[in-house]
PDB file of C-alpha atoms in Angstrom:
ATOM      1  CA  MET C   1     -49.724  27.824  20.987  1.00 50.00           C
ATOM      2  CA  ASN C   2     -46.249  28.450  22.423  1.00 84.00           C
ATOM      3  CA  GLY C   3     -43.672  25.820  23.276  1.00 90.00           C
ATOM      4  CA  LEU C   4     -44.415  25.624  27.006  1.00 94.00           C
ATOM      5  CA  ALA C   5     -48.136  25.276  26.349  1.00 96.00           C
ATOM      6  CA  ARG C   6     -47.442  22.358  24.018  1.00 96.00           C
ATOM      7  CA  LYS C   7     -45.350  20.700  26.717  1.00 96.00           C
ATOM      8  CA  LEU C   8     -48.104  21.137  29.296  1.00 98.00           C
ATOM      9  CA  VAL C   9     -50.734  19.697  26.974  1.00 98.00           C
ATOM     10  CA  ALA C  10     -48.440  16.724  26.309  1.00 97.00           C
ATOM     11  CA  GLU C  11     -47.909  16.152  30.042  1.00 98.00           C
ATOM     12  CA  PHE C  12     -51.626  16.523  30.784  1.00 98.00           C
ATOM     13  CA  LEU C  13     -52.715  14.164  28.008  1.00 98.00           C
ATOM     14  CA  GLY C  14     -49.938  11.674  28.669  1.00 98.00           C
ATOM     15  CA  THR C  15     -50.680  11.455  32.387  1.00 98.00           C
ATOM     16  CA  ALA C  16     -54.443  11.290  31.771  1.00 98.00           C
ATOM     17  CA  LEU C  17     -54.049   8.448  29.303  1.00 98.00           C
ATOM     18  CA  LEU C  18     -51.585   6.644  31.579  1.00 98.00           C
ATOM     19  CA  VAL C  19     -54.060   6.696  34.465  1.00 98.00           C
ATOM     20  CA  ALA C  20     -56.871   5.705  32.104  1.00 98.00           C
ATOM     21  CA  VAL C  21     -54.763   2.686  31.093  1.00 98.00           C
ATOM     22  CA  VAL C  22     -53.988   1.760  34.717  1.00 98.00           C
ATOM     23  CA  VAL C  23     -57.516   2.233  36.045  1.00 98.00           C
ATOM     24  CA  GLY C  24     -59.316   1.028  32.926  1.00 98.00           C
ATOM     25  CA  SER C  25     -57.316  -2.185  32.732  1.00 97.00           C
ATOM     26  CA  GLY C  26     -57.895  -2.688  36.450  1.00 96.00           C
ATOM     27  CA  ILE C  27     -61.649  -2.399  35.945  1.00 97.00           C
ATOM     28  CA  ALA C  28     -61.526  -4.758  32.958  1.00 97.00           C
ATOM     29  CA  ALA C  29     -59.455  -7.234  34.963  1.00 96.00           C
ATOM     30  CA  GLN C  30     -62.032  -7.224  37.763  1.00 94.00           C
ATOM     31  CA  GLN C  31     -64.812  -7.906  35.289  1.00 95.00           C
ATOM     32  CA  LEU C  32     -62.954 -10.538  33.262  1.00 96.00           C
ATOM     33  CA  SER C  33     -61.376 -12.440  36.154  1.00 96.00           C
ATOM     34  CA  PRO C  34     -63.597 -12.059  39.218  1.00 95.00           C
ATOM     35  CA  GLY C  35     -62.119 -13.552  42.353  1.00 92.00           C
ATOM     36  CA  ASN C  36     -58.681 -14.181  40.842  1.00 96.00           C
ATOM     37  CA  VAL C  37     -56.470 -11.373  42.156  1.00 94.00           C
ATOM     38  CA  GLY C  38     -53.265 -12.767  40.666  1.00 96.00           C
ATOM     39  CA  LEU C  39     -54.734 -12.881  37.165  1.00 97.00           C
ATOM     40  CA  GLN C  40     -56.219  -9.416  37.652  1.00 96.00           C
ATOM     41  CA  LEU C  41     -52.784  -8.052  38.516  1.00 96.00           C
ATOM     42  CA  LEU C  42     -51.249  -9.769  35.487  1.00 97.00           C
ATOM     43  CA  GLU C  43     -53.839  -8.216  33.187  1.00 97.00           C
ATOM     44  CA  ASN C  44     -53.452  -4.803  34.829  1.00 97.00           C
ATOM     45  CA  SER C  45     -49.649  -4.812  34.717  1.00 97.00           C
ATOM     46  CA  THR C  46     -49.469  -6.059  31.111  1.00 97.00           C
ATOM     47  CA  ALA C  47     -51.722  -3.268  29.868  1.00 98.00           C
ATOM     48  CA  THR C  48     -49.711  -0.719  31.840  1.00 98.00           C
ATOM     49  CA  VAL C  49     -46.377  -1.896  30.393  1.00 97.00           C
ATOM     50  CA  PHE C  50     -47.525  -1.515  26.803  1.00 98.00           C
ATOM     51  CA  GLY C  51     -49.586   1.613  27.410  1.00 98.00           C
ATOM     52  CA  LEU C  52     -46.742   3.449  29.147  1.00 98.00           C
ATOM     53  CA  ALA C  53     -44.249   2.535  26.428  1.00 97.00           C
ATOM     54  CA  VAL C  54     -46.554   3.847  23.697  1.00 98.00           C
ATOM     55  CA  LEU C  55     -47.287   7.073  25.584  1.00 98.00           C
ATOM     56  CA  ILE C  56     -43.565   7.762  26.039  1.00 97.00           C
ATOM     57  CA  LEU C  57     -43.057   7.352  22.292  1.00 96.00           C
ATOM     58  CA  VAL C  58     -46.001   9.606  21.439  1.00 97.00           C
ATOM     59  CA  PHE C  59     -45.436  12.476  23.862  1.00 97.00           C
ATOM     60  CA  GLY C  60     -41.729  12.173  24.638  1.00 94.00           C
ATOM     61  CA  PRO C  61     -40.439  14.321  21.749  1.00 94.00           C
ATOM     62  CA  VAL C  62     -42.621  17.219  22.964  1.00 95.00           C
ATOM     63  CA  SER C  63     -42.281  17.246  26.758  1.00 94.00           C
ATOM     64  CA  GLY C  64     -39.901  14.422  27.642  1.00 93.00           C
ATOM     65  CA  ALA C  65     -42.849  12.247  28.731  1.00 95.00           C
ATOM     66  CA  HIS C  66     -42.304  12.710  32.447  1.00 96.00           C
ATOM     67  CA  PHE C  67     -45.956  12.135  33.471  1.00 98.00           C
ATOM     68  CA  ASN C  68     -44.619  12.173  37.042  1.00 98.00           C
ATOM     69  CA  PRO C  69     -43.894  15.065  39.437  1.00 98.00           C
ATOM     70  CA  VAL C  70     -40.898  13.355  41.056  1.00 98.00           C
ATOM     71  CA  VAL C  71     -39.289  12.757  37.657  1.00 97.00           C
ATOM     72  CA  SER C  72     -39.830  16.409  36.763  1.00 97.00           C
ATOM     73  CA  ALA C  73     -38.462  17.586  40.116  1.00 96.00           C
ATOM     74  CA  ALA C  74     -35.398  15.352  39.777  1.00 93.00           C
ATOM     75  CA  ASP C  75     -34.811  16.637  36.242  1.00 92.00           C
ATOM     76  CA  TRP C  76     -34.980  20.246  37.447  1.00 93.00           C
ATOM     77  CA  LEU C  77     -32.744  19.606  40.444  1.00 91.00           C
ATOM     78  CA  LEU C  78     -30.124  17.662  38.531  1.00 86.00           C
ATOM     79  CA  GLY C  79     -29.760  20.266  35.803  1.00 80.00           C
ATOM     80  CA  ARG C  80     -29.494  23.409  37.979  1.00 82.00           C
ATOM     81  CA  ARG C  81     -25.702  23.757  37.915  1.00 68.00           C
ATOM     82  CA  GLN C  82     -25.335  23.391  34.160  1.00 73.00           C
ATOM     83  CA  GLY C  83     -28.559  25.028  33.022  1.00 71.00           C
ATOM     84  CA  THR C  84     -30.024  21.817  31.618  1.00 77.00           C
ATOM     85  CA  GLY C  85     -33.255  19.994  32.364  1.00 80.00           C
ATOM     86  CA  LEU C  86     -36.501  21.737  33.254  1.00 91.00           C
ATOM     87  CA  SER C  87     -36.537  25.399  34.202  1.00 91.00           C
ATOM     88  CA  ALA C  88     -38.256  26.424  37.439  1.00 94.00           C
ATOM     89  CA  THR C  89     -41.159  27.819  35.403  1.00 95.00           C
ATOM     90  CA  GLU C  90     -41.548  24.526  33.578  1.00 95.00           C
ATOM     91  CA  LEU C  91     -41.378  22.554  36.805  1.00 96.00           C
ATOM     92  CA  VAL C  92     -44.126  24.500  38.565  1.00 97.00           C
ATOM     93  CA  SER C  93     -46.229  24.236  35.397  1.00 97.00           C
ATOM     94  CA  TYR C  94     -45.640  20.528  34.755  1.00 98.00           C
ATOM     95  CA  ILE C  95     -46.782  19.354  38.179  1.00 98.00           C
ATOM     96  CA  PRO C  96     -50.348  20.784  38.095  1.00 98.00           C
ATOM     97  CA  ALA C  97     -50.758  19.551  34.513  1.00 98.00           C
ATOM     98  CA  GLN C  98     -49.704  16.051  35.573  1.00 98.00           C
ATOM     99  CA  VAL C  99     -51.971  15.988  38.631  1.00 98.00           C
ATOM    100  CA  ALA C 100     -54.949  17.302  36.647  1.00 98.00           C
ATOM    101  CA  GLY C 101     -54.268  14.689  34.000  1.00 98.00           C
ATOM    102  CA  GLY C 102     -54.234  11.956  36.623  1.00 98.00           C
ATOM    103  CA  VAL C 103     -57.663  12.959  37.927  1.00 98.00           C
ATOM    104  CA  VAL C 104     -59.126  13.200  34.422  1.00 98.00           C
ATOM    105  CA  GLY C 105     -57.703   9.781  33.567  1.00 98.00           C
ATOM    106  CA  SER C 106     -59.602   8.112  36.399  1.00 98.00           C
ATOM    107  CA  VAL C 107     -62.824   9.903  35.503  1.00 98.00           C
ATOM    108  CA  LEU C 108     -62.383   8.831  31.869  1.00 98.00           C
ATOM    109  CA  ALA C 109     -61.826   5.190  32.851  1.00 98.00           C
ATOM    110  CA  ASN C 110     -64.918   5.206  35.059  1.00 97.00           C
ATOM    111  CA  ALA C 111     -66.997   6.651  32.220  1.00 97.00           C
ATOM    112  CA  MET C 112     -65.696   4.141  29.655  1.00 97.00           C
ATOM    113  CA  PHE C 113     -66.876   1.249  31.821  1.00 97.00           C
ATOM    114  CA  ASP C 114     -70.270   2.830  32.578  1.00 97.00           C
ATOM    115  CA  LEU C 115     -69.457   3.319  36.241  1.00 96.00           C
ATOM    116  CA  SER C 116     -70.285   6.354  38.331  1.00 95.00           C
ATOM    117  CA  VAL C 117     -68.022   9.028  36.871  1.00 95.00           C
ATOM    118  CA  PHE C 118     -67.069  10.646  40.173  1.00 93.00           C
ATOM    119  CA  GLN C 119     -65.950   8.161  42.816  1.00 96.00           C
ATOM    120  CA  ILE C 120     -63.712   8.158  45.860  1.00 97.00           C
ATOM    121  CA  SER C 121     -61.767   4.976  46.490  1.00 97.00           C
ATOM    122  CA  THR C 122     -62.186   2.993  49.699  1.00 96.00           C
ATOM    123  CA  HIS C 123     -59.161   0.776  48.964  1.00 93.00           C
ATOM    124  CA  ASP C 124     -56.836   1.326  51.942  1.00 95.00           C
ATOM    125  CA  ARG C 125     -53.220   0.490  51.075  1.00 93.00           C
ATOM    126  CA  ILE C 126     -51.260   2.043  53.936  1.00 91.00           C
ATOM    127  CA  THR C 127     -48.931  -0.462  55.615  1.00 95.00           C
ATOM    128  CA  SER C 128     -45.237  -0.222  56.403  1.00 96.00           C
ATOM    129  CA  GLY C 129     -44.544  -2.789  53.687  1.00 97.00           C
ATOM    130  CA  HIS C 130     -46.466  -0.800  51.099  1.00 97.00           C
ATOM    131  CA  LEU C 131     -44.592   2.379  51.985  1.00 97.00           C
ATOM    132  CA  LEU C 132     -41.248   0.601  51.724  1.00 98.00           C
ATOM    133  CA  GLY C 133     -42.403  -0.778  48.384  1.00 98.00           C
ATOM    134  CA  GLU C 134     -43.068   2.752  47.147  1.00 98.00           C
ATOM    135  CA  VAL C 135     -39.614   3.910  48.259  1.00 98.00           C
ATOM    136  CA  VAL C 136     -37.999   1.023  46.379  1.00 98.00           C
ATOM    137  CA  ALA C 137     -40.198   1.373  43.280  1.00 98.00           C
ATOM    138  CA  THR C 138     -39.615   5.112  42.944  1.00 98.00           C
ATOM    139  CA  ALA C 139     -35.878   4.927  43.649  1.00 98.00           C
ATOM    140  CA  GLY C 140     -35.548   2.302  40.949  1.00 98.00           C
ATOM    141  CA  LEU C 141     -37.608   4.295  38.470  1.00 97.00           C
ATOM    142  CA  ILE C 142     -35.471   7.415  38.935  1.00 96.00           C
ATOM    143  CA  ALA C 143     -32.284   5.357  38.664  1.00 95.00           C
ATOM    144  CA  VAL C 144     -33.444   3.682  35.441  1.00 96.00           C
ATOM    145  CA  ILE C 145     -34.481   6.937  33.754  1.00 94.00           C
ATOM    146  CA  PHE C 146     -31.350   8.908  34.624  1.00 91.00           C
ATOM    147  CA  ALA C 147     -28.954   6.039  34.014  1.00 91.00           C
ATOM    148  CA  LEU C 148     -30.317   5.706  30.488  1.00 91.00           C
ATOM    149  CA  ALA C 149     -29.961   9.446  29.892  1.00 86.00           C
ATOM    150  CA  ARG C 150     -26.438   9.536  31.306  1.00 84.00           C
ATOM    151  CA  SER C 151     -25.253   6.578  29.230  1.00 84.00           C
ATOM    152  CA  GLY C 152     -26.657   7.899  25.959  1.00 84.00           C
ATOM    153  CA  ARG C 153     -29.456   5.326  25.809  1.00 88.00           C
ATOM    154  CA  ALA C 154     -32.457   7.564  26.528  1.00 83.00           C
ATOM    155  CA  ALA C 155     -34.016   6.410  23.250  1.00 86.00           C
ATOM    156  CA  LEU C 156     -34.560   3.033  24.950  1.00 91.00           C
ATOM    157  CA  SER C 157     -36.642   4.612  27.718  1.00 92.00           C
ATOM    158  CA  ALA C 158     -40.029   3.625  26.295  1.00 94.00           C
ATOM    159  CA  ALA C 159     -39.272  -0.078  26.444  1.00 95.00           C
ATOM    160  CA  THR C 160     -37.072   0.039  29.536  1.00 96.00           C
ATOM    161  CA  VAL C 161     -39.273   2.207  31.750  1.00 97.00           C
ATOM    162  CA  GLY C 162     -42.324   0.195  30.731  1.00 96.00           C
ATOM    163  CA  ALA C 163     -40.501  -3.031  31.551  1.00 97.00           C
ATOM    164  CA  TYR C 164     -39.334  -1.735  34.937  1.00 98.00           C
ATOM    165  CA  ILE C 165     -42.809  -0.593  35.966  1.00 97.00           C
ATOM    166  CA  GLY C 166     -44.244  -3.910  34.828  1.00 97.00           C
ATOM    167  CA  ALA C 167     -41.716  -5.820  36.915  1.00 98.00           C
ATOM    168  CA  ALA C 168     -42.231  -3.535  39.905  1.00 97.00           C
ATOM    169  CA  TYR C 169     -45.963  -4.322  39.870  1.00 97.00           C
ATOM    170  CA  TRP C 170     -44.880  -7.781  40.991  1.00 97.00           C
ATOM    171  CA  PHE C 171     -41.784  -7.347  43.138  1.00 97.00           C
ATOM    172  CA  THR C 172     -43.139  -4.502  45.309  1.00 97.00           C
ATOM    173  CA  SER C 173     -45.959  -4.960  47.799  1.00 95.00           C
ATOM    174  CA  SER C 174     -47.517  -1.651  46.732  1.00 96.00           C
ATOM    175  CA  THR C 175     -47.722  -2.662  43.035  1.00 95.00           C
ATOM    176  CA  SER C 176     -45.467   0.286  42.167  1.00 96.00           C
ATOM    177  CA  PHE C 177     -47.458   3.500  41.999  1.00 97.00           C
ATOM    178  CA  ALA C 178     -44.115   5.409  42.024  1.00 98.00           C
ATOM    179  CA  ASN C 179     -45.831   8.611  40.883  1.00 98.00           C
ATOM    180  CA  PRO C 180     -47.645  11.275  42.945  1.00 98.00           C
ATOM    181  CA  ALA C 181     -49.861  12.376  40.027  1.00 98.00           C
ATOM    182  CA  VAL C 182     -50.969   8.810  39.332  1.00 98.00           C
ATOM    183  CA  THR C 183     -51.491   8.247  43.066  1.00 98.00           C
ATOM    184  CA  ILE C 184     -53.752  11.289  43.351  1.00 98.00           C
ATOM    185  CA  GLY C 185     -55.615  10.356  40.184  1.00 98.00           C
ATOM    186  CA  ARG C 186     -56.336   6.857  41.464  1.00 98.00           C
ATOM    187  CA  ILE C 187     -58.230   8.306  44.445  1.00 98.00           C
ATOM    188  CA  PHE C 188     -61.094   8.947  42.049  1.00 97.00           C
ATOM    189  CA  SER C 189     -61.938   5.364  41.105  1.00 95.00           C
ATOM    190  CA  ASP C 190     -63.305   2.963  43.705  1.00 95.00           C
ATOM    191  CA  THR C 191     -62.067  -0.094  41.810  1.00 92.00           C
ATOM    192  CA  PHE C 192     -59.228  -2.630  41.774  1.00 89.00           C
ATOM    193  CA  ALA C 193     -56.726   0.115  40.903  1.00 93.00           C
ATOM    194  CA  GLY C 194     -57.963   2.752  43.357  1.00 96.00           C
ATOM    195  CA  ILE C 195     -56.359   4.089  46.519  1.00 97.00           C
ATOM    196  CA  ALA C 196     -58.189   5.556  49.509  1.00 97.00           C
ATOM    197  CA  PRO C 197     -57.443   9.219  50.312  1.00 97.00           C
ATOM    198  CA  GLY C 198     -56.075   8.248  53.726  1.00 97.00           C
ATOM    199  CA  SER C 199     -53.262   6.293  52.074  1.00 97.00           C
ATOM    200  CA  VAL C 200     -52.186   8.996  49.652  1.00 98.00           C
ATOM    201  CA  LEU C 201     -50.001  11.263  51.787  1.00 97.00           C
ATOM    202  CA  GLY C 202     -47.964   8.313  53.013  1.00 97.00           C
ATOM    203  CA  TYR C 203     -47.485   7.078  49.463  1.00 98.00           C
ATOM    204  CA  ILE C 204     -46.397  10.484  48.196  1.00 98.00           C
ATOM    205  CA  ALA C 205     -43.949  10.910  51.088  1.00 98.00           C
ATOM    206  CA  ALA C 206     -42.490   7.490  50.303  1.00 98.00           C
ATOM    207  CA  GLN C 207     -42.239   8.389  46.624  1.00 98.00           C
ATOM    208  CA  ILE C 208     -40.382  11.625  47.391  1.00 98.00           C
ATOM    209  CA  LEU C 209     -37.968   9.747  49.642  1.00 98.00           C
ATOM    210  CA  GLY C 210     -37.471   7.098  46.984  1.00 98.00           C
ATOM    211  CA  ALA C 211     -36.815   9.719  44.331  1.00 98.00           C
ATOM    212  CA  ALA C 212     -34.205  11.380  46.539  1.00 97.00           C
ATOM    213  CA  LEU C 213     -32.460   8.055  47.146  1.00 98.00           C
ATOM    214  CA  GLY C 214     -32.540   7.146  43.465  1.00 97.00           C
ATOM    215  CA  LEU C 215     -31.176  10.538  42.462  1.00 93.00           C
ATOM    216  CA  ALA C 216     -28.417  10.334  45.086  1.00 94.00           C
ATOM    217  CA  ALA C 217     -27.381   6.925  43.771  1.00 94.00           C
ATOM    218  CA  ILE C 218     -27.347   8.005  40.151  1.00 90.00           C
ATOM    219  CA  THR C 219     -25.361  11.191  40.775  1.00 88.00           C
ATOM    220  CA  TRP C 220     -22.716   9.127  42.581  1.00 91.00           C
ATOM    221  CA  LEU C 221     -22.625   6.407  39.937  1.00 91.00           C
ATOM    222  CA  TYR C 222     -22.788   8.848  37.014  1.00 86.00           C
ATOM    223  CA  PRO C 223     -21.090  12.127  38.048  1.00 80.00           C
ATOM    224  CA  GLY C 224     -21.891  13.770  34.692  1.00 67.00           C
ATOM    225  CA  SER C 225     -25.642  13.290  34.974  1.00 60.00           C
ATOM    226  CA  ALA C 226     -26.413  17.008  35.001  1.00 61.00           C
ATOM    227  CA  ALA C 227     -25.165  17.421  31.443  1.00 63.00           C
ATOM    228  CA  THR C 228     -27.803  14.982  30.184  1.00 64.00           C
ATOM    229  CA  ALA C 229     -30.838  16.284  32.064  1.00 60.00           C
ATOM    230  CA  ASP C 230     -32.372  17.484  28.789  1.00 63.00           C
ATOM    231  CA  ASN C 231     -32.742  13.833  27.746  1.00 71.00           C
ATOM    232  CA  VAL C 232     -35.163  12.879  30.541  1.00 71.00           C
ATOM    233  CA  THR C 233     -37.269  10.802  30.057  1.00 75.00           C
ATOM    234  CA  VAL C 234     -36.408  10.872  26.346  1.00 75.00           C
ATOM    235  CA  PRO C 235     -34.586  13.523  24.253  1.00 71.00           C
ATOM    236  CA  HIS C 236     -36.900  16.430  23.513  1.00 75.00           C
ATOM    237  CA  GLU C 237     -36.749  20.004  22.378  1.00 62.00           C
ATOM    238  CA  SER C 238     -36.738  22.939  24.756  1.00 56.00           C
ATOM    239  CA  ALA C 239     -39.753  25.221  24.834  1.00 41.00           C
ATOM    240  CA  GLU C 240     -37.791  27.758  22.827  1.00 42.00           C
ATOM    241  CA  GLN C 241     -36.933  25.206  20.117  1.00 48.00           C
ATOM    242  CA  LEU C 242     -40.444  23.951  19.573  1.00 45.00           C
ATOM    243  CA  PRO C 243     -41.935  25.494  16.415  1.00 46.00           C
ATOM    244  CA  ALA C 244     -44.634  28.088  16.873  1.00 42.00           C
ATOM    245  CA  SER C 245     -48.059  27.345  15.433  1.00 40.00           C
ATOM    246  CA  SER C 246     -48.996  29.158  12.258  1.00 33.00           C
TER     247      SER C 246
END
């Protein structure tokens, strides 16, 4: 298996497991704390914080642990002038792997809790406040990731990104999806963590806008960001550096 294939498998598995954590913990929260939405959100966000941190540590050295199309796109865009970050080929390969992983993660969570495997969510989330929440959540996520890379602290990304997402569950009205692949994946579970198809395009548009704002802020605050694009989300080897299988 060549280096790019390894990266794509890492992004697929990482995103699938991330969505399985988000959706699975949401299902468990519904079952364990019926009628108590605040406690459900606490249970859901706590599992996500720890799950995301572990997944970054496991898959980060292979692919960078993006698990998120807007992170991958920002990494590609930021590194264009200096030849760092993702290549165009990697970018257009990462995104389908991440989206496919998101869908599989929801299906896996449904199956683990003995629910109908294939579901479509009826949980409408589209309000102006939710969309603003997604802009803020995604802008903050991009700023955190690239600030750590620029300041030589990318090794702290597992804990820091997990902590930010956990906090953003609570300070944003949307509960911080901040990820188009996760958003699409969560269509396929009609549970606490799901999102109705009619809300998805608005969320993704808000996420793209948020990513652009976060990237604009970080390039102004850290003018040398392009030189560190290879360290997003965590330092990892290029496809050419990854050892070939025997």
